[in-house]
C-alpha cells in the first residue's frame, strides 16, 4: 500500500551532489518504493536557474513517486513542513585544503537553516548534514533548533564507512557484504578512526586477520584521506559516492539497520566512550523505529583509544571555533 507523501528538502540542489542525489530520492531508493516524495530544492539566488534545469530533468524522468517539486531561495519556505532535510549546500574544499578550513566560509549557512528548521519543520523531522565540515555544521544547525530533539540531527560518516568496507573487502578478497560491524569514530576529517578491531569477517575481528603494518600504514590513511585523493584525481570533490552515502544513511535511519550489525553516523554524544556530551561525533549506531542508538559497551583498546581521542580533540577545537564565531 502506498504511504502518505513525505516532504524532502535538499539544500545545494544545483550542486554536484544534488545532481547525483535528487534522482535517486525521486525514484524511491531513499524512503522506499511505497513512499511518494514532495521535493523542495533550496538554492542561493544565482543558482536557482540551474536548479530549475535539474527540476526539468526530474520531471522528464516521469518518476511515479515524485509528487511535486518546489524550488526556492527562501529557507523558511524550503523547510516548512519538511520531514527529511539533507543539508548539502556549502562550498567544497579545493586541493591542499582540510575540511576544517571551510568552517568560517560554510558555518554561517547552518545557523539560519537550523533556525528555519526549528520554526517550520514537521514533527518527525530528520536532518542529515553533508556540507563540510559536516560534524560542526550539524552542531551549528542542531544548536540553533532548540525545539527539535537533538537526536534528529546527524552528520554524514557513511561515506567513510563505505570506503572502509570497500578497502577491507579488497584486502581480504571478499565481498563487502561479508563484512559487518564497521565503525568510523570521531570527525569526518583526516583524524577519523576507521575501526577494524570491532569490524568482523567470518565472525572474527578483521584486525586479527590483516598485518598490523597494513592496518596502520595503509588502511587508516587510505580511508581517512580518500576525500583528498579524489579531489586530486578528479579535480572536484566526491559527488556520486557522497550522494550514495546520503541515501544509505537516511535509508538505514528510516528503515533500520540489519540485525547483529551496525553502521556509522555522526550523532550527538551522550558521553559514551568518553566523548564529551553534546559533540556530534562518529559512533557505531543502530536504528530501530527511526531513531539512532549508540552501540554501548564495546571494549576500546589503547590503540583505538588514542585514535578516538585525537579525532575528538579536533571536534572540541572546531566547537570552540564556532562558539567564537557566534554560531552556537
Ligand atoms: P557544489 O559546489 O557542487 O554545490 C554546492 C551547492 O550549494 C551550490 O549549488 C551552491 O549554490 C549551494 N549553496 C551554497 N550556499 C547555499 C545556501 N546557503 N543554501 C542553499 N544552497 C547553497 O558542491 P558539492 O560537491 O555538491 O558539495 C557540497 C558540500 O558537500 C561541500 O561542502 C562538500 O565538501 C561536502 N561533501 C561532504 C561529504 C561528506 O562525506 N560529508 C562528501 C562529499 C562532499
Ligand atoms: C569527501 O570525503 O569526499 C568529502 O568530504 C569531500 C572532501 O572535502 O574530502
mmCIF file of C-alpha atoms and ligand atoms in Angstrom:
data_model
loop_
_atom_site.group_PDB
_atom_site.id
_atom_site.type_symbol
_atom_site.label_atom_id
_atom_site.label_comp_id
_atom_site.label_asym_id
_atom_site.label_seq_id
_atom_site.Cartn_x
_atom_site.Cartn_y
_atom_site.Cartn_z
ATOM 1 C CA UNK A 1 0.000 0.000 0.000
ATOM 2 C CA UNK A 2 1.242 3.488 -0.823
ATOM 3 C CA UNK A 3 2.042 5.707 2.156
ATOM 4 C CA UNK A 4 1.343 9.429 2.560
ATOM 5 C CA UNK A 5 3.778 11.666 0.634
ATOM 6 C CA UNK A 6 6.850 12.864 2.527
ATOM 7 C CA UNK A 7 8.396 16.302 2.023
ATOM 8 C CA UNK A 8 12.156 16.063 1.480
ATOM 9 C CA UNK A 9 14.279 19.225 1.360
ATOM 10 C CA UNK A 10 17.663 19.215 -0.363
ATOM 11 C CA UNK A 11 19.900 22.259 0.008
ATOM 12 C CA UNK A 12 22.552 22.939 -2.597
ATOM 13 C CA UNK A 13 20.233 21.233 -5.057
ATOM 14 C CA UNK A 14 22.019 22.662 -8.114
ATOM 15 C CA UNK A 15 25.413 21.375 -6.986
ATOM 16 C CA UNK A 16 27.292 18.217 -7.876
ATOM 17 C CA UNK A 17 25.973 16.120 -5.002
ATOM 18 C CA UNK A 18 22.472 17.479 -5.553
ATOM 19 C CA UNK A 19 22.585 16.256 -9.140
ATOM 20 C CA UNK A 20 23.621 12.770 -8.056
ATOM 21 C CA UNK A 21 21.141 12.664 -5.174
ATOM 22 C CA UNK A 22 17.804 14.027 -6.343
ATOM 23 C CA UNK A 23 17.070 11.391 -8.976
ATOM 24 C CA UNK A 24 17.661 8.593 -6.519
ATOM 25 C CA UNK A 25 15.382 10.178 -3.920
ATOM 26 C CA UNK A 26 12.673 10.709 -6.535
ATOM 27 C CA UNK A 27 12.948 7.103 -7.723
ATOM 28 C CA UNK A 28 12.249 5.789 -4.210
ATOM 29 C CA UNK A 29 15.708 4.497 -3.338
ATOM 30 C CA UNK A 30 15.905 6.532 -0.128
ATOM 31 C CA UNK A 31 12.486 6.254 1.511
ATOM 32 C CA UNK A 32 11.196 3.142 -0.233
ATOM 33 C CA UNK A 33 9.072 2.205 -3.218
ATOM 34 C CA UNK A 34 5.873 2.730 -1.219
ATOM 35 C CA UNK A 35 6.575 6.373 -0.312
ATOM 36 C CA UNK A 36 5.768 9.289 -2.634
ATOM 37 C CA UNK A 37 8.013 12.335 -2.192
ATOM 38 C CA UNK A 38 7.462 16.066 -2.447
ATOM 39 C CA UNK A 39 10.860 17.560 -3.240
ATOM 40 C CA UNK A 40 11.867 21.003 -2.060
ATOM 41 C CA UNK A 41 15.070 22.378 -3.588
ATOM 42 C CA UNK A 42 16.821 25.163 -1.684
ATOM 43 C CA UNK A 43 19.498 27.141 -3.507
ATOM 44 C CA UNK A 44 21.106 30.558 -3.365
ATOM 45 C CA UNK A 45 19.511 33.036 -5.774
ATOM 46 C CA UNK A 46 22.170 32.864 -8.532
ATOM 47 C CA UNK A 47 21.812 29.072 -8.709
ATOM 48 C CA UNK A 48 18.010 28.980 -8.932
ATOM 49 C CA UNK A 49 18.054 28.760 -12.727
ATOM 50 C CA UNK A 50 20.364 25.746 -12.608
ATOM 51 C CA UNK A 51 18.062 24.144 -10.019
ATOM 52 C CA UNK A 52 15.170 24.724 -12.428
ATOM 53 C CA UNK A 53 17.102 22.796 -15.071
ATOM 54 C CA UNK A 54 17.580 19.877 -12.685
ATOM 55 C CA UNK A 55 13.858 20.035 -11.846
ATOM 56 C CA UNK A 56 13.005 19.843 -15.569
ATOM 57 C CA UNK A 57 15.089 16.683 -15.816
ATOM 58 C CA UNK A 58 13.412 15.231 -12.735
ATOM 59 C CA UNK A 59 10.032 15.857 -14.349
ATOM 60 C CA UNK A 60 11.263 14.227 -17.555
ATOM 61 C CA UNK A 61 12.051 11.017 -15.685
ATOM 62 C CA UNK A 62 8.296 10.575 -15.012
ATOM 63 C CA UNK A 63 9.028 9.021 -11.623
ATOM 64 C CA UNK A 64 5.743 7.583 -10.313
ATOM 65 C CA UNK A 65 6.685 8.509 -6.716
ATOM 66 C CA UNK A 66 7.577 12.140 -7.416
ATOM 67 C CA UNK A 67 4.534 14.104 -6.346
ATOM 68 C CA UNK A 68 5.832 17.686 -6.655
ATOM 69 C CA UNK A 69 8.966 19.832 -6.929
ATOM 70 C CA UNK A 70 9.378 23.249 -5.314
ATOM 71 C CA UNK A 71 12.420 25.463 -5.972
ATOM 72 C CA UNK A 72 13.234 28.347 -3.682
ATOM 73 C CA UNK A 73 15.962 30.548 -2.217
ATOM 74 C CA UNK A 74 13.920 31.014 0.966
ATOM 75 C CA UNK A 75 14.918 28.632 3.781
ATOM 76 C CA UNK A 76 11.668 29.231 5.678
ATOM 77 C CA UNK A 77 9.663 28.028 2.689
ATOM 78 C CA UNK A 78 12.012 25.154 1.899
ATOM 79 C CA UNK A 79 11.865 23.703 5.414
ATOM 80 C CA UNK A 80 8.179 24.372 6.082
ATOM 81 C CA UNK A 81 6.569 21.022 6.911
ATOM 82 C CA UNK A 82 9.600 19.032 5.848
ATOM 83 C CA UNK A 83 10.268 15.573 7.282
ATOM 84 C CA UNK A 84 13.712 14.888 5.819
ATOM 85 C CA UNK A 85 16.274 17.663 5.337
ATOM 86 C CA UNK A 86 19.530 16.940 3.544
ATOM 87 C CA UNK A 87 21.833 19.893 4.175
ATOM 88 C CA UNK A 88 24.266 19.606 1.299
ATOM 89 C CA UNK A 89 24.593 23.230 0.190
ATOM 90 C CA UNK A 90 28.055 24.503 1.149
ATOM 91 C CA UNK A 91 31.354 25.184 -0.541
ATOM 92 C CA UNK A 92 33.552 22.136 -1.178
ATOM 93 C CA UNK A 93 37.277 22.263 -0.396
ATOM 94 C CA UNK A 94 39.893 22.535 -3.118
ATOM 95 C CA UNK A 95 43.310 20.862 -3.405
ATOM 96 C CA UNK A 96 45.550 21.363 -0.377
ATOM 97 C CA UNK A 97 42.720 22.404 1.951
ATOM 98 C CA UNK A 98 41.487 20.493 5.004
ATOM 99 C CA UNK A 99 37.730 20.311 5.565
ATOM 100 C CA UNK A 100 38.093 22.352 8.760
ATOM 101 C CA UNK A 101 39.366 25.259 6.619
ATOM 102 C CA UNK A 102 35.774 25.626 5.411
ATOM 103 C CA UNK A 103 34.417 26.406 8.853
ATOM 104 C CA UNK A 104 34.309 30.177 8.503
ATOM 105 C CA UNK A 105 33.079 30.019 4.869
ATOM 106 C CA UNK A 106 30.304 27.494 5.475
ATOM 107 C CA UNK A 107 29.438 27.695 9.180
ATOM 108 C CA UNK A 108 27.266 30.771 8.626
ATOM 109 C CA UNK A 109 24.948 28.819 6.315
ATOM 110 C CA UNK A 110 23.853 26.421 9.047
ATOM 111 C CA UNK A 111 22.756 28.868 11.754
ATOM 112 C CA UNK A 112 19.804 30.352 9.800
ATOM 113 C CA UNK A 113 18.973 26.933 8.393
ATOM 114 C CA UNK A 114 18.820 25.470 11.926
ATOM 115 C CA UNK A 115 16.518 28.321 12.951
ATOM 116 C CA UNK A 116 14.284 27.812 9.901
ATOM 117 C CA UNK A 117 14.055 24.087 10.638
ATOM 118 C CA UNK A 118 13.179 24.882 14.231
ATOM 119 C CA UNK A 119 10.354 27.169 13.145
ATOM 120 C CA UNK A 120 8.723 25.166 10.426
ATOM 121 C CA UNK A 121 9.817 21.539 10.058
ATOM 122 C CA UNK A 122 7.396 18.660 10.617
ATOM 123 C CA UNK A 123 7.219 16.898 13.995
ATOM 124 C CA UNK A 124 9.044 13.877 12.592
ATOM 125 C CA UNK A 125 11.915 15.896 11.030
ATOM 126 C CA UNK A 126 15.225 14.122 10.465
ATOM 127 C CA UNK A 127 18.258 16.152 9.384
ATOM 128 C CA UNK A 128 21.414 14.874 7.705
ATOM 129 C CA UNK A 129 24.288 17.323 7.290
ATOM 130 C CA UNK A 130 26.595 16.618 4.358
ATOM 131 C CA UNK A 131 28.164 20.063 3.750
ATOM 132 C CA UNK A 132 31.656 20.290 5.236
ATOM 133 C CA UNK A 133 32.904 20.406 7.901
ATOM 134 C CA UNK A 134 29.887 18.163 8.386
ATOM 135 C CA UNK A 135 30.095 17.398 12.121
ATOM 136 C CA UNK A 136 30.492 21.011 13.177
ATOM 137 C CA UNK A 137 27.914 22.270 10.683
ATOM 138 C CA UNK A 138 25.494 19.701 12.107
ATOM 139 C CA UNK A 139 26.280 21.009 15.596
ATOM 140 C CA UNK A 140 25.532 24.570 14.458
ATOM 141 C CA UNK A 141 22.183 23.560 12.925
ATOM 142 C CA UNK A 142 21.247 21.451 15.960
ATOM 143 C CA UNK A 143 22.145 24.142 18.482
ATOM 144 C CA UNK A 144 20.033 26.664 16.578
ATOM 145 C CA UNK A 145 16.997 24.379 16.638
ATOM 146 C CA UNK A 146 16.295 24.045 20.362
ATOM 147 C CA UNK A 147 12.732 22.750 19.894
ATOM 148 C CA UNK A 148 13.787 19.786 17.767
ATOM 149 C CA UNK A 149 15.056 16.744 19.694
ATOM 150 C CA UNK A 150 18.850 16.662 19.366
ATOM 151 C CA UNK A 151 18.822 13.058 18.144
ATOM 152 C CA UNK A 152 17.093 14.179 14.935
ATOM 153 C CA UNK A 153 20.355 15.754 13.735
ATOM 154 C CA UNK A 154 23.154 13.714 12.264
ATOM 155 C CA UNK A 155 26.316 14.268 10.262
ATOM 156 C CA UNK A 156 27.443 12.033 7.434
ATOM 157 C CA UNK A 157 30.119 9.451 8.288
ATOM 158 C CA UNK A 158 28.602 6.904 5.916
ATOM 159 C CA UNK A 159 30.885 7.737 3.015
ATOM 160 C CA UNK A 160 33.912 6.998 5.223
ATOM 161 C CA UNK A 161 32.125 3.863 6.435
ATOM 162 C CA UNK A 162 31.537 2.644 2.875
ATOM 163 C CA UNK A 163 35.132 3.481 1.936
ATOM 164 C CA UNK A 164 36.342 1.416 4.902
ATOM 165 C CA UNK A 165 34.127 -1.534 3.933
ATOM 166 C CA UNK A 166 35.464 -1.433 0.376
ATOM 167 C CA UNK A 167 39.139 -1.230 1.395
ATOM 168 C CA UNK A 168 38.799 -4.059 3.925
ATOM 169 C CA UNK A 169 36.880 -6.253 1.464
ATOM 170 C CA UNK A 170 39.533 -5.716 -1.216
ATOM 171 C CA UNK A 171 42.296 -6.622 1.215
ATOM 172 C CA UNK A 172 40.577 -9.815 2.350
ATOM 173 C CA UNK A 173 39.426 -10.699 -1.165
ATOM 174 C CA UNK A 174 35.809 -10.975 -0.027
ATOM 175 C CA UNK A 175 32.541 -9.203 -0.742
ATOM 176 C CA UNK A 176 31.656 -6.025 1.169
ATOM 177 C CA UNK A 177 28.505 -7.783 2.303
ATOM 178 C CA UNK A 178 30.634 -10.348 4.179
ATOM 179 C CA UNK A 179 31.975 -7.582 6.451
ATOM 180 C CA UNK A 180 29.998 -6.299 9.408
ATOM 181 C CA UNK A 181 30.307 -4.057 12.455
ATOM 182 C CA UNK A 182 32.468 -1.387 10.828
ATOM 183 C CA UNK A 183 32.755 1.925 12.685
ATOM 184 C CA UNK A 184 34.111 5.357 11.838
ATOM 185 C CA UNK A 185 34.760 7.196 15.091
ATOM 186 C CA UNK A 186 35.260 10.950 15.537
ATOM 187 C CA UNK A 187 35.307 13.621 12.875
ATOM 188 C CA UNK A 188 34.671 13.406 9.109
ATOM 189 C CA UNK A 189 38.244 14.583 8.591
ATOM 190 C CA UNK A 190 41.758 13.210 8.248
ATOM 191 C CA UNK A 191 41.768 12.425 12.006
ATOM 192 C CA UNK A 192 38.824 10.000 11.786
ATOM 193 C CA UNK A 193 39.369 6.487 13.148
ATOM 194 C CA UNK A 194 38.126 3.648 10.926
ATOM 195 C CA UNK A 195 37.970 0.749 13.377
ATOM 196 C CA UNK A 196 38.978 -2.744 12.228
ATOM 197 C CA UNK A 197 39.175 -4.062 15.792
ATOM 198 C CA UNK A 198 35.407 -4.353 16.034
ATOM 199 C CA UNK A 199 34.802 -4.874 12.319
ATOM 200 C CA UNK A 200 34.218 -8.539 11.582
ATOM 201 C CA UNK A 201 34.726 -11.025 8.798
ATOM 202 C CA UNK A 202 33.744 -14.670 9.324
ATOM 203 C CA UNK A 203 32.839 -13.965 12.953
ATOM 204 C CA UNK A 204 36.332 -12.668 13.847
ATOM 205 C CA UNK A 205 37.900 -9.243 14.252
ATOM 206 C CA UNK A 206 39.406 -8.057 10.970
ATOM 207 C CA UNK A 207 42.329 -6.540 12.902
ATOM 208 C CA UNK A 208 43.374 -10.125 13.726
ATOM 209 C CA UNK A 209 43.261 -11.141 10.065
ATOM 210 C CA UNK A 210 45.449 -8.440 8.491
ATOM 211 C CA UNK A 211 49.030 -7.302 9.082
ATOM 212 C CA UNK A 212 49.421 -4.522 11.630
ATOM 213 C CA UNK A 213 51.529 -2.529 9.135
ATOM 214 C CA UNK A 214 48.732 -2.607 6.587
ATOM 215 C CA UNK A 215 46.110 -1.604 9.167
ATOM 216 C CA UNK A 216 48.105 1.365 10.478
ATOM 217 C CA UNK A 217 50.124 2.348 7.428
ATOM 218 C CA UNK A 218 47.704 1.727 4.567
ATOM 219 C CA UNK A 219 44.110 1.134 5.657
ATOM 220 C CA UNK A 220 43.616 4.028 8.069
ATOM 221 C CA UNK A 221 45.311 6.706 5.921
ATOM 222 C CA UNK A 222 43.668 5.474 2.711
ATOM 223 C CA UNK A 223 40.185 5.762 4.227
ATOM 224 C CA UNK A 224 40.857 8.981 6.134
ATOM 225 C CA UNK A 225 42.456 10.751 3.171
ATOM 226 C CA UNK A 226 40.227 9.361 0.433
ATOM 227 C CA UNK A 227 38.350 12.645 0.014
ATOM 228 C CA UNK A 228 41.616 14.472 -0.739
ATOM 229 C CA UNK A 229 42.751 11.710 -3.134
ATOM 230 C CA UNK A 230 39.510 12.087 -5.094
ATOM 231 C CA UNK A 231 39.847 15.873 -5.236
ATOM 232 C CA UNK A 232 43.399 15.446 -6.514
ATOM 233 C CA UNK A 233 42.380 12.915 -9.176
ATOM 234 C CA UNK A 234 39.023 14.312 -10.275
ATOM 235 C CA UNK A 235 39.682 17.997 -9.754
ATOM 236 C CA UNK A 236 36.407 18.121 -7.798
ATOM 237 C CA UNK A 237 35.235 16.567 -4.568
ATOM 238 C CA UNK A 238 33.402 13.262 -4.448
ATOM 239 C CA UNK A 239 29.809 13.565 -5.567
ATOM 240 C CA UNK A 240 28.169 10.293 -6.645
ATOM 241 C CA UNK A 241 29.679 8.354 -3.746
ATOM 242 C CA UNK A 242 28.662 11.131 -1.344
ATOM 243 C CA UNK A 243 25.098 11.095 -2.680
ATOM 244 C CA UNK A 244 25.063 7.299 -2.406
ATOM 245 C CA UNK A 245 26.186 7.527 1.219
ATOM 246 C CA UNK A 246 23.451 10.067 1.987
ATOM 247 C CA UNK A 247 20.852 7.679 0.522
ATOM 248 C CA UNK A 248 22.311 4.806 2.598
ATOM 249 C CA UNK A 249 22.333 6.948 5.760
ATOM 250 C CA UNK A 250 18.700 8.009 5.535
ATOM 251 C CA UNK A 251 17.616 4.540 4.409
ATOM 252 C CA UNK A 252 19.236 2.961 7.493
ATOM 253 C CA UNK A 253 17.781 5.663 9.749
ATOM 254 C CA UNK A 254 14.228 5.265 8.474
ATOM 255 C CA UNK A 255 14.144 1.539 7.704
ATOM 256 C CA UNK A 256 16.548 0.306 10.395
ATOM 257 C CA UNK A 257 19.954 -1.392 10.467
ATOM 258 C CA UNK A 258 20.399 -5.134 9.911
ATOM 259 C CA UNK A 259 20.091 -7.475 12.887
ATOM 260 C CA UNK A 260 23.506 -8.026 14.511
ATOM 261 C CA UNK A 261 25.158 -5.268 12.502
ATOM 262 C CA UNK A 262 25.549 -1.533 12.938
ATOM 263 C CA UNK A 263 26.562 1.440 10.841
ATOM 264 C CA UNK A 264 28.409 4.733 11.397
ATOM 265 C CA UNK A 265 26.778 8.124 11.819
ATOM 266 C CA UNK A 266 27.723 11.428 13.396
ATOM 267 C CA UNK A 267 25.266 11.790 16.272
ATOM 268 C CA UNK A 268 25.056 13.931 19.396
ATOM 269 C CA UNK A 269 27.201 12.320 22.063
ATOM 270 C CA UNK A 270 25.556 11.250 25.301
ATOM 271 C CA UNK A 271 29.020 10.960 26.846
ATOM 272 C CA UNK A 272 29.512 7.364 25.670
ATOM 273 C CA UNK A 273 33.108 6.192 25.231
ATOM 274 C CA UNK A 274 34.365 9.335 26.984
ATOM 275 C CA UNK A 275 33.313 11.537 24.043
ATOM 276 C CA UNK A 276 32.117 14.838 25.567
ATOM 277 C CA UNK A 277 28.361 15.168 25.753
ATOM 278 C CA UNK A 278 26.867 17.364 23.055
ATOM 279 C CA UNK A 279 29.595 16.944 20.417
ATOM 280 C CA UNK A 280 28.494 15.448 17.105
ATOM 281 C CA UNK A 281 30.907 12.573 16.636
ATOM 282 C CA UNK A 282 31.047 9.411 14.557
ATOM 283 C CA UNK A 283 29.822 6.410 16.576
ATOM 284 C CA UNK A 284 28.708 2.857 15.920
ATOM 285 C CA UNK A 285 24.928 3.177 15.729
ATOM 286 C CA UNK A 286 21.871 1.041 15.153
ATOM 287 C CA UNK A 287 18.481 2.317 14.154
ATOM 288 C CA UNK A 288 15.167 0.821 15.116
ATOM 289 C CA UNK A 289 11.881 2.664 14.897
ATOM 290 C CA UNK A 290 13.528 5.644 13.193
ATOM 291 C CA UNK A 291 15.947 6.634 15.965
ATOM 292 C CA UNK A 292 19.697 6.201 16.079
ATOM 293 C CA UNK A 293 21.063 4.462 19.147
ATOM 294 C CA UNK A 294 24.761 4.423 20.043
ATOM 295 C CA UNK A 295 26.047 0.846 20.405
ATOM 296 C CA UNK A 296 27.109 0.531 24.029
ATOM 297 C CA UNK A 297 29.783 -1.305 25.974
ATOM 298 C CA UNK A 298 32.325 -2.033 23.248
ATOM 299 C CA UNK A 299 35.763 -2.639 24.666
ATOM 300 C CA UNK A 300 38.196 0.038 23.478
ATOM 301 C CA UNK A 301 41.881 -0.973 23.342
ATOM 302 C CA UNK A 302 44.740 1.503 23.852
ATOM 303 C CA UNK A 303 45.398 1.980 20.138
ATOM 304 C CA UNK A 304 41.740 2.752 19.425
ATOM 305 C CA UNK A 305 41.525 4.999 22.496
ATOM 306 C CA UNK A 306 44.378 7.187 21.299
ATOM 307 C CA UNK A 307 42.906 7.464 17.793
ATOM 308 C CA UNK A 308 39.412 8.303 19.046
ATOM 309 C CA UNK A 309 40.800 10.868 21.486
ATOM 310 C CA UNK A 310 42.819 12.606 18.746
ATOM 311 C CA UNK A 311 39.792 12.995 16.487
ATOM 312 C CA UNK A 312 37.560 14.108 19.345
ATOM 313 C CA UNK A 313 40.161 16.737 20.321
ATOM 314 C CA UNK A 314 39.747 18.173 16.824
ATOM 315 C CA UNK A 315 35.947 18.225 17.237
ATOM 316 C CA UNK A 316 36.401 20.119 20.503
ATOM 317 C CA UNK A 317 38.630 22.656 18.715
ATOM 318 C CA UNK A 318 36.031 23.095 15.976
ATOM 319 C CA UNK A 319 33.279 23.530 18.564
ATOM 320 C CA UNK A 320 35.333 26.202 20.297
ATOM 321 C CA UNK A 321 35.893 27.946 16.954
ATOM 322 C CA UNK A 322 32.185 28.029 16.104
ATOM 323 C CA UNK A 323 31.469 29.364 19.578
ATOM 324 C CA UNK A 324 33.966 32.150 18.944
ATOM 325 C CA UNK A 325 32.287 32.884 15.601
ATOM 326 C CA UNK A 326 28.987 33.262 17.496
ATOM 327 C CA UNK A 327 27.373 30.413 15.552
ATOM 328 C CA UNK A 328 26.334 28.441 18.646
HETATM 329 P P1 LIG B 1 28.946 22.188 -5.201
HETATM 330 O O1 LIG B 1 29.742 23.439 -5.128
HETATM 331 O O2 LIG B 1 28.871 21.431 -6.484
HETATM 332 O O3 LIG B 1 27.447 22.506 -4.777
HETATM 333 C C1 LIG B 1 27.145 23.218 -3.620
HETATM 334 C C2 LIG B 1 25.839 23.919 -3.892
HETATM 335 O O4 LIG B 1 25.424 24.536 -2.673
HETATM 336 C C3 LIG B 1 25.943 25.032 -4.933
HETATM 337 O O5 LIG B 1 24.971 24.831 -5.956
HETATM 338 C C4 LIG B 1 25.683 26.306 -4.144
HETATM 339 O O6 LIG B 1 24.993 27.292 -4.905
HETATM 340 C C5 LIG B 1 24.820 25.748 -2.998
HETATM 341 N N1 LIG B 1 24.750 26.611 -1.819
HETATM 342 C C6 LIG B 1 25.722 27.382 -1.274
HETATM 343 N N2 LIG B 1 25.253 28.058 -0.219
HETATM 344 C C7 LIG B 1 23.970 27.664 -0.058
HETATM 345 C C8 LIG B 1 22.943 28.024 0.860
HETATM 346 N N3 LIG B 1 23.150 28.911 1.832
HETATM 347 N N4 LIG B 1 21.726 27.447 0.726
HETATM 348 C C9 LIG B 1 21.490 26.568 -0.262
HETATM 349 N N5 LIG B 1 22.420 26.212 -1.173
HETATM 350 C C10 LIG B 1 23.635 26.746 -1.071
HETATM 351 O O7 LIG B 1 29.446 21.252 -4.015
HETATM 352 P P2 LIG B 1 29.190 19.678 -3.811
HETATM 353 O O8 LIG B 1 30.282 18.931 -4.470
HETATM 354 O O9 LIG B 1 27.785 19.350 -4.125
HETATM 355 O O10 LIG B 1 29.477 19.565 -2.232
HETATM 356 C C11 LIG B 1 28.621 20.158 -1.299
HETATM 357 C C12 LIG B 1 29.208 20.039 0.104
HETATM 358 O O11 LIG B 1 29.254 18.660 0.499
HETATM 359 C C13 LIG B 1 30.647 20.545 0.230
HETATM 360 O O12 LIG B 1 30.780 21.248 1.466
HETATM 361 C C14 LIG B 1 31.464 19.275 0.257
HETATM 362 O O13 LIG B 1 32.702 19.449 0.897
HETATM 363 C C15 LIG B 1 30.541 18.379 1.055
HETATM 364 N N6 LIG B 1 30.797 16.943 0.975
HETATM 365 C C16 LIG B 1 30.637 16.216 2.125
HETATM 366 C C17 LIG B 1 30.837 14.859 2.126
HETATM 367 C C18 LIG B 1 30.662 14.057 3.386
HETATM 368 O O14 LIG B 1 31.013 12.864 3.390
HETATM 369 N N7 LIG B 1 30.162 14.612 4.486
HETATM 370 C C19 LIG B 1 31.191 14.210 0.939
HETATM 371 C C20 LIG B 1 31.344 14.968 -0.235
HETATM 372 C C21 LIG B 1 31.157 16.352 -0.191
HETATM 373 C C1 LIG B 2 34.831 13.553 0.965
HETATM 374 O O1 LIG B 2 35.128 12.918 1.968
HETATM 375 O O2 LIG B 2 35.000 13.093 -0.193
HETATM 376 C C2 LIG B 2 34.217 14.918 1.113
HETATM 377 O O3 LIG B 2 34.125 15.287 2.447
HETATM 378 C C3 LIG B 2 34.904 15.959 0.293
HETATM 379 C C4 LIG B 2 36.227 16.349 0.866
HETATM 380 O O4 LIG B 2 36.473 17.554 1.007
HETATM 381 O O5 LIG B 2 37.010 15.458 1.170
#
